[in-house]
Amino acid sequence: MTVAVNSVPAPSAGRRPVQWSAPLTYAIALAVAAVSIAPVVYVVVGGFRTTPQIVNDPAGLPDPWVWENYYRVLTQSGFWKQAFNSAVVALGTTLGVVVLGMAAAFVLARYTFRGREGLYTFFTLGLLFPAGAAILPLYLMLRDLNLINSYYAVILPQVAFSLPLTIVILRPFLSAIPRELEDAAAIDGAGRLGFLWRIVLPLSRPAVVTVGILAFVASWNAFLLPLLVLGDVNLHTLPLGVQNFSSQYTTDTAGVLAFTSLAMLPALLFFTLAEKQIVGGLQGAVKG
């Protein structure tokens, strides 16, 4: 009679087994998560309270839950106008970042020419340049181009400041695509653009989604640049709307929290739903 013995597969070579007995690691992770999530939860829950409740017990829960604050914000025409402006700016920025970033990264990854690495280094140096340092000359340039009080005054600079990180993420993906695929595409009659559209883009989807989401979220939450170049109230984005609302209703703390939570909700949901794509894109960039 034979006896079946259950064997435990050995871990594959080069991989270390996951250590589940590390309480310090979990404690640090929970602390970081709490610090990141607690302010968001406080703002969202605070919108369901009244201002007297917040004054009497700042850390308490709604008792009772009040929906009037969110209803009042959602029924304001100004909120939806600002949401529309934010959407136009964020989508325009995302489109510009993805198209221009993909084009620049494709050239730097697939073409060989003199000064290529120097040009790539020039782009990466943009990561070290703080956007706030360029605000004054940027405003003067936009004023001379008659772009002040227009969507372009926000979209174009945001695209420019997002390109360095975009190229750093995309180039490793494009470089990792085998040359054999490009040769096969050339044999089938596909040119450089056909190879980019039919093969490179599908294979680089995690990286493209990553840079698109990062650009969208950064643009949606941008405050300083729109504050300086959008003097027209009808062009204000949601971050500026939060400032306007808090200035107009200084004593309505619960209403300000409700407006703030609604303003950050689209970017928060967008980022959360695409979290796996972002992680995959950044991992591929690091490996490359």
Short mmCIF file of C-alpha atoms in Angstrom, two decimals:
data_model
loop_
_atom_site.label_atom_id
_atom_site.label_comp_id
_atom_site.label_asym_id
_atom_site.label_seq_id
_atom_site.Cartn_x
_atom_site.Cartn_y
_atom_site.Cartn_z
CA MET A 1 0.00 0.00 0.00
CA THR A 2 1.33 3.44 -0.92
CA VAL A 3 0.82 6.46 1.22
CA ALA A 4 0.47 9.86 -0.45
CA VAL A 5 2.61 12.45 1.19
CA ASN A 6 1.75 16.12 0.70
CA SER A 7 4.86 17.95 -0.26
CA VAL A 8 5.35 21.66 0.23
CA PRO A 9 6.82 23.28 -2.85
CA ALA A 10 10.11 24.98 -2.23
CA PRO A 11 10.31 28.68 -2.89
CA SER A 12 11.58 29.51 -6.32
CA ALA A 13 15.19 30.51 -6.66
CA GLY A 14 15.90 34.16 -6.11
CA ARG A 15 12.70 34.77 -4.15
CA ARG A 16 12.57 35.13 -0.41
CA PRO A 17 9.50 33.86 1.47
CA VAL A 18 7.19 36.54 2.80
CA GLN A 19 7.80 37.22 6.48
CA TRP A 20 4.50 37.55 8.31
CA SER A 21 6.00 37.82 11.82
CA ALA A 22 7.19 41.40 11.67
CA PRO A 23 5.02 43.44 14.08
CA LEU A 24 7.18 46.53 13.74
CA THR A 25 6.66 46.55 9.97
CA TYR A 26 2.88 46.31 10.34
CA ALA A 27 2.88 48.96 13.06
CA ILE A 28 4.77 51.40 10.85
CA ALA A 29 2.49 50.61 7.88
CA LEU A 30 -0.63 51.15 9.98
CA ALA A 31 0.76 54.41 11.38
CA VAL A 32 1.52 55.73 7.89
CA ALA A 33 -1.92 54.67 6.65
CA ALA A 34 -3.61 56.33 9.63
CA VAL A 35 -1.73 59.59 9.10
CA SER A 36 -2.70 59.57 5.41
CA ILE A 37 -6.33 58.49 5.74
CA ALA A 38 -7.38 60.19 8.99
CA PRO A 39 -7.51 63.77 7.56
CA VAL A 40 -9.58 62.60 4.58
CA VAL A 41 -12.01 60.71 6.82
CA TYR A 42 -12.29 63.70 9.15
CA VAL A 43 -13.15 66.06 6.28
CA VAL A 44 -15.74 63.70 4.78
CA VAL A 45 -17.40 62.87 8.10
CA GLY A 46 -17.24 66.50 9.20
CA GLY A 47 -19.43 67.42 6.27
CA PHE A 48 -22.23 65.35 7.82
CA ARG A 49 -22.14 67.38 11.03
CA THR A 50 -23.30 70.84 11.98
CA THR A 51 -20.94 73.62 12.94
CA PRO A 52 -22.11 73.59 16.61
CA GLN A 53 -21.38 69.85 16.74
CA ILE A 54 -17.86 70.44 15.45
CA VAL A 55 -17.25 73.27 17.93
CA ASN A 56 -18.52 71.26 20.90
CA ASP A 57 -16.79 67.99 19.97
CA PRO A 58 -14.22 68.37 17.15
CA ALA A 59 -13.32 64.66 17.14
CA GLY A 60 -16.83 63.27 17.55
CA LEU A 61 -19.13 61.51 15.11
CA PRO A 62 -22.26 63.05 13.56
CA ASP A 63 -25.19 62.89 15.95
CA PRO A 64 -27.47 63.09 14.07
CA TRP A 65 -26.14 62.76 10.55
CA VAL A 66 -26.84 65.91 8.56
CA TRP A 67 -27.14 65.79 4.76
CA GLU A 68 -27.98 69.45 4.30
CA ASN A 69 -24.37 70.60 3.88
CA TYR A 70 -23.71 68.33 0.90
CA TYR A 71 -27.12 69.09 -0.59
CA ARG A 72 -26.48 72.83 -0.30
CA VAL A 73 -23.12 72.55 -2.06
CA LEU A 74 -24.45 70.31 -4.83
CA THR A 75 -27.32 72.66 -5.57
CA GLN A 76 -25.01 75.63 -6.12
CA SER A 77 -24.40 76.45 -9.76
CA GLY A 78 -20.93 77.74 -8.92
CA PHE A 79 -19.81 74.31 -7.74
CA TRP A 80 -20.71 72.64 -11.03
CA LYS A 81 -19.10 75.44 -13.05
CA GLN A 82 -15.89 75.02 -11.08
CA ALA A 83 -16.10 71.24 -11.48
CA PHE A 84 -16.44 71.71 -15.24
CA ASN A 85 -13.40 74.01 -15.30
CA SER A 86 -11.38 71.51 -13.28
CA ALA A 87 -12.39 68.71 -15.64
CA VAL A 88 -11.40 70.69 -18.74
CA VAL A 89 -8.04 71.65 -17.28
CA ALA A 90 -7.28 68.18 -15.89
CA LEU A 91 -8.30 66.32 -19.06
CA GLY A 92 -6.43 68.78 -21.29
CA THR A 93 -3.32 68.44 -19.14
CA THR A 94 -3.57 64.65 -19.12
CA LEU A 95 -3.96 64.48 -22.90
CA GLY A 96 -0.99 66.78 -23.46
CA VAL A 97 1.21 64.90 -20.99
CA VAL A 98 0.41 61.49 -22.47
CA VAL A 99 0.82 62.52 -26.13
CA LEU A 100 3.95 64.64 -25.76
CA GLY A 101 5.49 62.40 -23.12
CA MET A 102 4.97 59.28 -25.23
CA ALA A 103 6.44 60.98 -28.30
CA ALA A 104 9.52 62.23 -26.45
CA ALA A 105 10.07 58.95 -24.59
CA PHE A 106 9.69 56.96 -27.83
CA VAL A 107 12.41 58.97 -29.51
CA LEU A 108 14.73 58.76 -26.51
CA ALA A 109 14.15 55.02 -26.16
CA ARG A 110 14.06 53.73 -29.75
CA TYR A 111 16.23 56.18 -31.73
CA THR A 112 20.01 56.39 -31.58
CA PHE A 113 21.50 59.82 -32.17
CA ARG A 114 24.26 61.99 -30.84
CA GLY A 115 23.38 63.73 -27.58
CA ARG A 116 20.50 61.38 -26.74
CA GLU A 117 21.65 60.70 -23.19
CA GLY A 118 22.42 64.35 -22.64
CA LEU A 119 18.90 65.26 -23.73
CA TYR A 120 17.46 62.63 -21.41
CA THR A 121 19.55 64.02 -18.55
CA PHE A 122 18.21 67.48 -19.37
CA PHE A 123 14.66 66.18 -18.97
CA THR A 124 15.46 64.40 -15.70
CA LEU A 125 16.94 67.60 -14.28
CA GLY A 126 13.45 69.02 -14.57
CA LEU A 127 12.51 66.85 -11.59
CA LEU A 128 14.82 68.99 -9.45
CA PHE A 129 13.32 72.28 -10.58
CA PRO A 130 10.59 73.55 -8.19
CA ALA A 131 7.56 74.86 -10.01
CA GLY A 132 7.11 77.62 -7.43
CA ALA A 133 10.44 79.16 -8.41
CA ALA A 134 9.17 79.76 -11.93
CA ILE A 135 5.84 81.31 -11.02
CA LEU A 136 6.81 84.96 -11.56
CA PRO A 137 8.61 84.58 -14.93
CA LEU A 138 5.92 82.12 -16.01
CA TYR A 139 3.20 84.66 -15.24
CA LEU A 140 5.05 87.37 -17.19
CA MET A 141 5.49 85.06 -20.18
CA LEU A 142 1.83 84.05 -20.17
CA ARG A 143 0.83 87.70 -19.91
CA ASP A 144 2.99 88.62 -22.93
CA LEU A 145 1.35 85.77 -24.87
CA ASN A 146 -2.14 87.03 -23.91
CA LEU A 147 -2.99 83.69 -22.29
CA ILE A 148 -3.97 85.01 -18.86
CA ASN A 149 -7.56 84.13 -17.90
CA SER A 150 -7.73 81.14 -20.22
CA TYR A 151 -7.54 77.38 -19.85
CA TYR A 152 -4.26 77.39 -21.78
CA ALA A 153 -2.60 79.44 -19.04
CA VAL A 154 -3.00 76.46 -16.71
CA ILE A 155 -2.81 73.51 -19.13
CA LEU A 156 0.41 74.41 -20.96
CA PRO A 157 2.60 75.01 -17.86
CA GLN A 158 1.23 71.91 -16.15
CA VAL A 159 2.08 69.81 -19.20
CA ALA A 160 5.60 71.23 -19.24
CA PHE A 161 6.21 70.56 -15.55
CA SER A 162 4.81 67.02 -15.82
CA LEU A 163 6.93 65.94 -18.79
CA PRO A 164 10.15 65.09 -16.85
CA LEU A 165 8.45 62.52 -14.61
CA THR A 166 6.44 61.22 -17.57
CA ILE A 167 9.56 60.57 -19.65
CA VAL A 168 11.37 58.96 -16.72
CA ILE A 169 8.49 56.50 -16.30
CA LEU A 170 7.83 55.80 -19.99
CA ARG A 171 11.36 55.40 -21.35
CA PRO A 172 12.19 52.11 -19.55
CA PHE A 173 8.98 50.55 -20.85
CA LEU A 174 9.69 51.56 -24.42
CA SER A 175 13.33 50.49 -24.19
CA ALA A 176 12.33 47.03 -22.93
CA ILE A 177 10.28 46.22 -26.04
CA PRO A 178 12.36 43.74 -28.10
CA ARG A 179 13.87 44.90 -31.37
CA GLU A 180 12.52 41.74 -32.97
CA LEU A 181 8.98 43.11 -32.66
CA GLU A 182 10.01 46.29 -34.42
CA ASP A 183 11.70 44.31 -37.19
CA ALA A 184 8.62 42.10 -37.60
CA ALA A 185 6.39 45.19 -37.79
CA ALA A 186 8.68 46.66 -40.44
CA ILE A 187 8.46 43.46 -42.49
CA ASP A 188 4.66 43.68 -42.30
CA GLY A 189 4.83 47.19 -43.72
CA ALA A 190 4.35 49.18 -40.51
CA GLY A 191 6.36 52.36 -40.23
CA ARG A 192 7.59 54.02 -37.06
CA LEU A 193 4.21 55.52 -36.26
CA GLY A 194 2.44 52.25 -37.03
CA PHE A 195 4.80 50.40 -34.71
CA LEU A 196 4.15 53.00 -32.00
CA TRP A 197 0.37 52.86 -32.39
CA ARG A 198 -0.16 49.12 -32.89
CA ILE A 199 2.51 47.57 -30.70
CA VAL A 200 4.17 50.07 -28.35
CA LEU A 201 1.04 51.63 -26.93
CA PRO A 202 -0.72 48.33 -26.05
CA LEU A 203 2.44 46.92 -24.46
CA SER A 204 3.06 50.13 -22.50
CA ARG A 205 -0.47 50.47 -21.19
CA PRO A 206 0.45 50.29 -17.45
CA ALA A 207 2.99 53.08 -17.86
CA VAL A 208 0.66 55.21 -19.98
CA VAL A 209 -2.17 54.83 -17.47
CA THR A 210 0.23 55.66 -14.64
CA VAL A 211 1.46 58.93 -16.11
CA GLY A 212 -2.08 59.85 -17.14
CA ILE A 213 -3.46 59.36 -13.64
CA LEU A 214 -0.59 61.20 -11.99
CA ALA A 215 -1.06 64.12 -14.38
CA PHE A 216 -4.85 64.17 -13.85
CA VAL A 217 -4.64 64.11 -10.06
CA ALA A 218 -1.89 66.74 -9.92
CA SER A 219 -3.83 69.02 -12.25
CA TRP A 220 -7.12 68.53 -10.39
CA ASN A 221 -5.51 69.49 -7.08
CA ALA A 222 -3.40 72.38 -8.45
CA PHE A 223 -3.94 75.63 -6.58
CA LEU A 224 -1.05 78.09 -6.93
CA LEU A 225 -0.92 78.32 -10.73
CA PRO A 226 -4.70 78.71 -11.25
CA LEU A 227 -4.75 81.27 -8.44
CA LEU A 228 -2.24 83.47 -10.26
CA VAL A 229 -3.42 83.13 -13.88
CA LEU A 230 -7.20 82.76 -13.50
CA GLY A 231 -8.50 86.08 -12.29
CA ASP A 232 -11.89 85.52 -13.92
CA VAL A 233 -14.23 83.92 -11.37
CA ASN A 234 -16.04 82.06 -14.15
CA LEU A 235 -12.81 80.14 -14.89
CA HIS A 236 -12.01 79.16 -11.31
CA THR A 237 -11.32 75.50 -10.62
CA LEU A 238 -12.50 73.56 -7.57
CA PRO A 239 -9.42 74.27 -5.39
CA LEU A 240 -10.07 77.97 -5.92
CA GLY A 241 -13.75 77.31 -5.28
CA VAL A 242 -12.87 75.87 -1.88
CA GLN A 243 -10.99 79.06 -1.05
CA ASN A 244 -13.85 81.25 -2.26
CA PHE A 245 -16.43 79.22 -0.34
CA SER A 246 -14.40 79.27 2.89
CA SER A 247 -13.92 83.04 2.56
CA GLN A 248 -17.61 83.61 1.94
CA TYR A 249 -18.81 81.27 4.70
CA THR A 250 -16.11 81.70 7.32
CA THR A 251 -18.37 80.62 10.19
CA ASP A 252 -19.85 77.61 8.38
CA THR A 253 -17.15 75.06 9.17
CA ALA A 254 -19.35 72.08 8.32
CA GLY A 255 -20.23 73.55 4.93
CA VAL A 256 -16.56 74.18 4.14
CA LEU A 257 -15.74 70.57 5.00
CA ALA A 258 -18.56 69.35 2.76
CA PHE A 259 -17.36 71.51 -0.14
CA THR A 260 -13.77 70.33 0.38
CA SER A 261 -14.72 66.65 0.44
CA LEU A 262 -16.76 66.98 -2.76
CA ALA A 263 -13.91 68.86 -4.45
CA MET A 264 -11.36 66.16 -3.74
CA LEU A 265 -13.70 63.19 -4.33
CA PRO A 266 -13.22 62.79 -8.14
CA ALA A 267 -9.42 62.75 -7.94
CA LEU A 268 -9.52 60.43 -4.92
CA LEU A 269 -11.83 57.95 -6.64
CA PHE A 270 -9.88 58.12 -9.88
CA PHE A 271 -6.63 57.41 -8.07
CA THR A 272 -8.11 54.60 -5.97
CA LEU A 273 -9.72 52.76 -8.89
CA ALA A 274 -6.49 52.79 -10.89
CA GLU A 275 -4.16 51.96 -8.00
CA LYS A 276 -3.05 48.61 -9.48
CA GLN A 277 -2.20 50.23 -12.80
CA ILE A 278 -0.10 52.87 -11.03
CA VAL A 279 1.83 50.27 -9.02
CA GLY A 280 2.48 48.19 -12.13
CA GLY A 281 3.65 51.22 -14.10
CA LEU A 282 6.04 52.40 -11.40
CA GLN A 283 7.44 48.89 -10.89
CA GLY A 284 8.15 48.60 -14.59
CA ALA A 285 9.89 51.98 -14.56
CA VAL A 286 12.09 50.93 -11.64
CA LYS A 287 13.00 47.58 -13.25
CA GLY A 288 13.85 49.28 -16.50
#
